[in-house]
PDB file of C-alpha atoms and ligand atoms in Angstrom:
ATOM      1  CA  UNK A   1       0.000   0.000   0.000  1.00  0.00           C
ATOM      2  CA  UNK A   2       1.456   3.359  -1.007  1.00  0.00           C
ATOM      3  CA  UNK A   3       1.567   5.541   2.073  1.00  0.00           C
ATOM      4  CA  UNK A   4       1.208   9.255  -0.079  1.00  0.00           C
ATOM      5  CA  UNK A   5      -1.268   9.519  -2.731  1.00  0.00           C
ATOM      6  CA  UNK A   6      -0.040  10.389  -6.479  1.00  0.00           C
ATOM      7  CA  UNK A   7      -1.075  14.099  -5.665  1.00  0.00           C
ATOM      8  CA  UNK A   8       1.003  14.266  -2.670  1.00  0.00           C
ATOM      9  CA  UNK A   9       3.603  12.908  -4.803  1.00  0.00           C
ATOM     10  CA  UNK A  10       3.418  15.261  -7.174  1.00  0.00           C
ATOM     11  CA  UNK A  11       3.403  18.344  -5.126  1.00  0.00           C
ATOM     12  CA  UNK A  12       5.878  17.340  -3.379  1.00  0.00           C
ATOM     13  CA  UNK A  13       8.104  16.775  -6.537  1.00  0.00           C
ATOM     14  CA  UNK A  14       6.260  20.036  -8.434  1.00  0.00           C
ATOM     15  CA  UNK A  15       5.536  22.086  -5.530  1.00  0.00           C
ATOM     16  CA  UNK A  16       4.041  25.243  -6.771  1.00  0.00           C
ATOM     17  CA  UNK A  17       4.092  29.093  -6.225  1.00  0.00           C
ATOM     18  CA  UNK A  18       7.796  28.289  -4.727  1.00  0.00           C
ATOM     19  CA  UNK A  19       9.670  31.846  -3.802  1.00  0.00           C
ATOM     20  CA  UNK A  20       9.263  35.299  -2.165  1.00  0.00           C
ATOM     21  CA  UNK A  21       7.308  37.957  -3.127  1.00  0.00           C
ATOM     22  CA  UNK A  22       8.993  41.255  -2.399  1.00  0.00           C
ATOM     23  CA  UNK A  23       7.014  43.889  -0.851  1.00  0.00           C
ATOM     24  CA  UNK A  24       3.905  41.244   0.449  1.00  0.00           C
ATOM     25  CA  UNK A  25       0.663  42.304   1.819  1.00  0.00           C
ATOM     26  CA  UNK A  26       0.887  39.799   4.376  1.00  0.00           C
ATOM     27  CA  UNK A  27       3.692  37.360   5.458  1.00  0.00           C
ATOM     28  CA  UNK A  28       3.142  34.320   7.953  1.00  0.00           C
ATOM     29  CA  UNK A  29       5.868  32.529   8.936  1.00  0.00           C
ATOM     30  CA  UNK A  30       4.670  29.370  11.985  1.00  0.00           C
ATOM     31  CA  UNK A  31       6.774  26.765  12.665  1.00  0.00           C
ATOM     32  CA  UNK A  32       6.015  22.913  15.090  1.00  0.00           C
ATOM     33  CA  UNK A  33       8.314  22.798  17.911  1.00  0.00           C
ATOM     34  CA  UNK A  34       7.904  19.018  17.899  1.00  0.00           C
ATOM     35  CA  UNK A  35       9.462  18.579  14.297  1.00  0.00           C
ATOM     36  CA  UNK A  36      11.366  21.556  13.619  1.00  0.00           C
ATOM     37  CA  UNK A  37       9.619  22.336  10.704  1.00  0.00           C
ATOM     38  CA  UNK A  38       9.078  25.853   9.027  1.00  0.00           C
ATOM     39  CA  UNK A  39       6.834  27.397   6.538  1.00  0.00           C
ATOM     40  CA  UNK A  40       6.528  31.038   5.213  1.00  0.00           C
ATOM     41  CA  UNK A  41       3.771  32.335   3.142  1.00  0.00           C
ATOM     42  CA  UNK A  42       3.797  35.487   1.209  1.00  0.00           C
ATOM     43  CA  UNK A  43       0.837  37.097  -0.309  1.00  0.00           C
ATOM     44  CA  UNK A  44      -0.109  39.748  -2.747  1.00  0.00           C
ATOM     45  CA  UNK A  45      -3.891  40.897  -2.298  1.00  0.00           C
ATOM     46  CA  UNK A  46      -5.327  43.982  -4.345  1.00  0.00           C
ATOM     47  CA  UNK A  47      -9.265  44.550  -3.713  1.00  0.00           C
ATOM     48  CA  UNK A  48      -9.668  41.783  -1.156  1.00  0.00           C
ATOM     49  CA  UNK A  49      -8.412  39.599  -3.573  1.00  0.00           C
ATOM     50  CA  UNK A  50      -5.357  36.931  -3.193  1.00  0.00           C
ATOM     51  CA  UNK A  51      -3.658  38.071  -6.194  1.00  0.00           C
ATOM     52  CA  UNK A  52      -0.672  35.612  -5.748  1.00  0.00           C
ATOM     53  CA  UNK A  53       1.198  33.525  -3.184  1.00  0.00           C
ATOM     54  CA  UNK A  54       4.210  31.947  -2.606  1.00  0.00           C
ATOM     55  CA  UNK A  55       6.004  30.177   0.110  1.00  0.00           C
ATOM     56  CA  UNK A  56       8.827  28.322   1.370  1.00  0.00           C
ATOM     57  CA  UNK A  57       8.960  25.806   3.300  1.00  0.00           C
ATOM     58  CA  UNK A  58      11.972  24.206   5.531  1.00  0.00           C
ATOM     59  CA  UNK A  59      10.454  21.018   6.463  1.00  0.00           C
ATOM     60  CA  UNK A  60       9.031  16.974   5.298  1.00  0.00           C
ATOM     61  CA  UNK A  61       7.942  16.157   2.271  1.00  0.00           C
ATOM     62  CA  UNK A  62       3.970  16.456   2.905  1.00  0.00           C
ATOM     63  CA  UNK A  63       4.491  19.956   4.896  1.00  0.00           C
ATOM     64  CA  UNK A  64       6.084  20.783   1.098  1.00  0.00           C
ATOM     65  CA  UNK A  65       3.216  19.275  -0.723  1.00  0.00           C
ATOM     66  CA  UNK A  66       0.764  20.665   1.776  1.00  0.00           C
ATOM     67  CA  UNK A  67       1.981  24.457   1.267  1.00  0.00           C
ATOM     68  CA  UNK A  68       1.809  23.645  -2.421  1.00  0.00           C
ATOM     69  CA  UNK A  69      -1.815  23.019  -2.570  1.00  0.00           C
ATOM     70  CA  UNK A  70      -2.655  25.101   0.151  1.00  0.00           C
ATOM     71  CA  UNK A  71      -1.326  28.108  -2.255  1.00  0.00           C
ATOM     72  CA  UNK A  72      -3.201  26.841  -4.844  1.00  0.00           C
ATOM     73  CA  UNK A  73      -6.433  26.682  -3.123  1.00  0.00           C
ATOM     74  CA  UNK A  74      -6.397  29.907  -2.085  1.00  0.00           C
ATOM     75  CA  UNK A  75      -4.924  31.840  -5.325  1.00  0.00           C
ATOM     76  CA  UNK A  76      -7.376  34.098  -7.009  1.00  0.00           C
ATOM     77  CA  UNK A  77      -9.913  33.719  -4.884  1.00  0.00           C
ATOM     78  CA  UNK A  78     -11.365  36.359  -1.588  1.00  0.00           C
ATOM     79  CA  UNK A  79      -9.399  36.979   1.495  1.00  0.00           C
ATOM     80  CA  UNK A  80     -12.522  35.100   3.618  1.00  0.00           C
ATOM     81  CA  UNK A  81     -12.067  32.142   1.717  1.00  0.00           C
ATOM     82  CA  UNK A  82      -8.612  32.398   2.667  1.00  0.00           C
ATOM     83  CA  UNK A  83      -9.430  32.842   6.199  1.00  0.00           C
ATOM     84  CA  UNK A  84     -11.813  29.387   6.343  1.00  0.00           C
ATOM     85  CA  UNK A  85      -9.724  26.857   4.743  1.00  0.00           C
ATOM     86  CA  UNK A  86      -8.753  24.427   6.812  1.00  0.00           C
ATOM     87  CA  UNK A  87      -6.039  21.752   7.019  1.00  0.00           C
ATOM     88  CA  UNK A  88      -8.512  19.119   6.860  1.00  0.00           C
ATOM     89  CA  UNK A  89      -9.580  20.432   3.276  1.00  0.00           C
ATOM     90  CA  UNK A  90      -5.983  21.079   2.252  1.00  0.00           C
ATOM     91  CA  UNK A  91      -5.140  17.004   3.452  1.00  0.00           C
ATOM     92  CA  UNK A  92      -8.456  16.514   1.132  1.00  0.00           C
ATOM     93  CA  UNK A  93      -7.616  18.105  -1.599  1.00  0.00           C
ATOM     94  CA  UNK A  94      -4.108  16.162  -1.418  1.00  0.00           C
ATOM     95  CA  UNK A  95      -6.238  12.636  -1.160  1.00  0.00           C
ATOM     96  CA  UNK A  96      -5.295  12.273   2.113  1.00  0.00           C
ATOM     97  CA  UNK A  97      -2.165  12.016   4.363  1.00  0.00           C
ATOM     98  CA  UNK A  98      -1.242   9.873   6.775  1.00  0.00           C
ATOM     99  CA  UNK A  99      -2.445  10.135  10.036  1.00  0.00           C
ATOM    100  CA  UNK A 100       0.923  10.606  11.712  1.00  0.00           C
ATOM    101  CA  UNK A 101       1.248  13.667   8.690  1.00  0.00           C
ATOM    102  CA  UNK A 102      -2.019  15.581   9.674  1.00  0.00           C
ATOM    103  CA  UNK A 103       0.133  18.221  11.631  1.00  0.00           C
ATOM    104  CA  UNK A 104       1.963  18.931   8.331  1.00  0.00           C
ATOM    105  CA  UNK A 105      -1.068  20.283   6.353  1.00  0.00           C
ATOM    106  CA  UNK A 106      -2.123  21.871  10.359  1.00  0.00           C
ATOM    107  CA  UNK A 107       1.171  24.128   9.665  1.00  0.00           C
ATOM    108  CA  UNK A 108      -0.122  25.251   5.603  1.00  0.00           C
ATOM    109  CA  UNK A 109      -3.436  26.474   7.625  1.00  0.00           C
ATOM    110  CA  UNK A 110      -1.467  28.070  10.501  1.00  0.00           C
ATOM    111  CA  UNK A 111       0.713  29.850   7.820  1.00  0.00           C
ATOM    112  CA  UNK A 112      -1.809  30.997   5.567  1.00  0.00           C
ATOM    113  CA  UNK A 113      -4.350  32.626   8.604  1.00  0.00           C
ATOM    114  CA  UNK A 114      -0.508  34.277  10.202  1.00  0.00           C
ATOM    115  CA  UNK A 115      -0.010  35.717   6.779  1.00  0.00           C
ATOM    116  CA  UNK A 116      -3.657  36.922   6.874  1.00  0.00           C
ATOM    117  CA  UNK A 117      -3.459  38.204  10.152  1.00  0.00           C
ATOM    118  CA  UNK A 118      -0.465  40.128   9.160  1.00  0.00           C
ATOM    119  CA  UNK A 119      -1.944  42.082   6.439  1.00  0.00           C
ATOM    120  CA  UNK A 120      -5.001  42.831   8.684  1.00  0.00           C
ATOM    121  CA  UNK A 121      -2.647  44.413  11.156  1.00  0.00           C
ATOM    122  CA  UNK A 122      -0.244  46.429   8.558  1.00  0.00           C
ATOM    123  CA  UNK A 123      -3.184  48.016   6.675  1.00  0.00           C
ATOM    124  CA  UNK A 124      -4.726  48.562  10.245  1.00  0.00           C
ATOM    125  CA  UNK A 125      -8.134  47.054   9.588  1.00  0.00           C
ATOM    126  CA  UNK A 126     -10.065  45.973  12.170  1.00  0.00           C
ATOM    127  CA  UNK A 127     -10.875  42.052  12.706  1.00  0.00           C
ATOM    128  CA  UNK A 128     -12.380  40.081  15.489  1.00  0.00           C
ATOM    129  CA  UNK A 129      -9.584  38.403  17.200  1.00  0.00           C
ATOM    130  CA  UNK A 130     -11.963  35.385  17.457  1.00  0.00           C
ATOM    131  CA  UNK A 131     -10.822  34.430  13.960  1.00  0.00           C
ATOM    132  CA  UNK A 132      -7.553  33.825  14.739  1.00  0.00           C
ATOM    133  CA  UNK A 133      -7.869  31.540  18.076  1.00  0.00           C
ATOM    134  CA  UNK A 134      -4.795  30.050  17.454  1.00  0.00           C
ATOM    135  CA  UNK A 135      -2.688  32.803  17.234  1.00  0.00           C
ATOM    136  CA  UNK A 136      -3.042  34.075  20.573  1.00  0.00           C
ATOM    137  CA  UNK A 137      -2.265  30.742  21.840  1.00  0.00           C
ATOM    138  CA  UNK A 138      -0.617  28.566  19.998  1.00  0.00           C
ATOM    139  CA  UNK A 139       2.661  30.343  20.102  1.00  0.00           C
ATOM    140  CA  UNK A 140       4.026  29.291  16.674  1.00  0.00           C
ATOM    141  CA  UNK A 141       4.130  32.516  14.952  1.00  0.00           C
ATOM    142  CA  UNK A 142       7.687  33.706  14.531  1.00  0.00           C
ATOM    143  CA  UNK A 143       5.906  37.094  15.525  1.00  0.00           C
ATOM    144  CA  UNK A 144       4.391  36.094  18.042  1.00  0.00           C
ATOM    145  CA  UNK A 145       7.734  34.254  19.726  1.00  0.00           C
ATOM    146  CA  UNK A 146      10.067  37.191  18.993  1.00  0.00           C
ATOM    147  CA  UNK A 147      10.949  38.969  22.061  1.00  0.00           C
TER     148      UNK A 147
HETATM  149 FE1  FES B   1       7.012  18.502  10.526  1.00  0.00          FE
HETATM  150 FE2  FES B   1       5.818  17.462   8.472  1.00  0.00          FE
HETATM  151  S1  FES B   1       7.070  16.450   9.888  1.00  0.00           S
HETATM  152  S2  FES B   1       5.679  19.489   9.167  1.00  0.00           S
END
């Protein structure tokens, strides 16, 4: 039985939207204490819009595929949608992971909402902190661990 699906495979060997984007809207950079692990998303946004995305990411093979597809999933499309994607629907879209890989696509989610959260706060618009539950708590935000 093959433990990653073709499409994990194949992001993992074609990940895309790989890079920087200079002067980003938002940047999220979380990392897992337990693995050592790091991913950084950039993104552009114009209008609400996620106009484009990149990342990189330190870390296993699936956290690679997993940022891969997680930029693809949210390219093009609103800033909410953005907000409510969820590592569950990133493993999904991937046809699964292993169980014992879940946390990888966790990190993509984490990554994508610190970005978010990041452009809220430098264009100074208002959100309900509610939205980002994990932030104040989890402690994996470079940000949030600096100082
Ligand atoms: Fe750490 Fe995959 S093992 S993100």
């Amino acid at each position: 039985m093959a433990l990653y699906s073709e499409k994990v495979m194949d992001h993992f060997r074609n990940p895309r939207n790989v890079g920087v984007i200079e002067n980003a809207d938002g940047i999220g950079e979380v990392g897992n204490a337990k693995c050592g692990d790091i991913m950084k998303i950039y993104l552009k946004i114009d209008n609400d819009i996620i106009t484009d995305v990149k990342f990189e990411t330190f870390g296993c093979g699936s956290a690679i595929a997993s940022s891969s597809m997680a930029t693809e999933l949210i390219k093009g499309k609103p800033v909410c949608e953005a907000l409510a994607l969820t590592n569950k629907a990133v493993a999904e879209a991937l046809d699964g992971l292993p169980a014992h890989k879940l946390h990888c696509s966790v990190l993509a989610e984490e990554a994508i909402k610190a970005a978010l959260k990041d452009y809220y706060d430098k264009n100074n618009i208002a959100y309900d902190a509610a939205i980002f539950p994990d932030c104040a708590s989890c402690g994996h935000c470079s940000s949030e661990n600096d100082g």
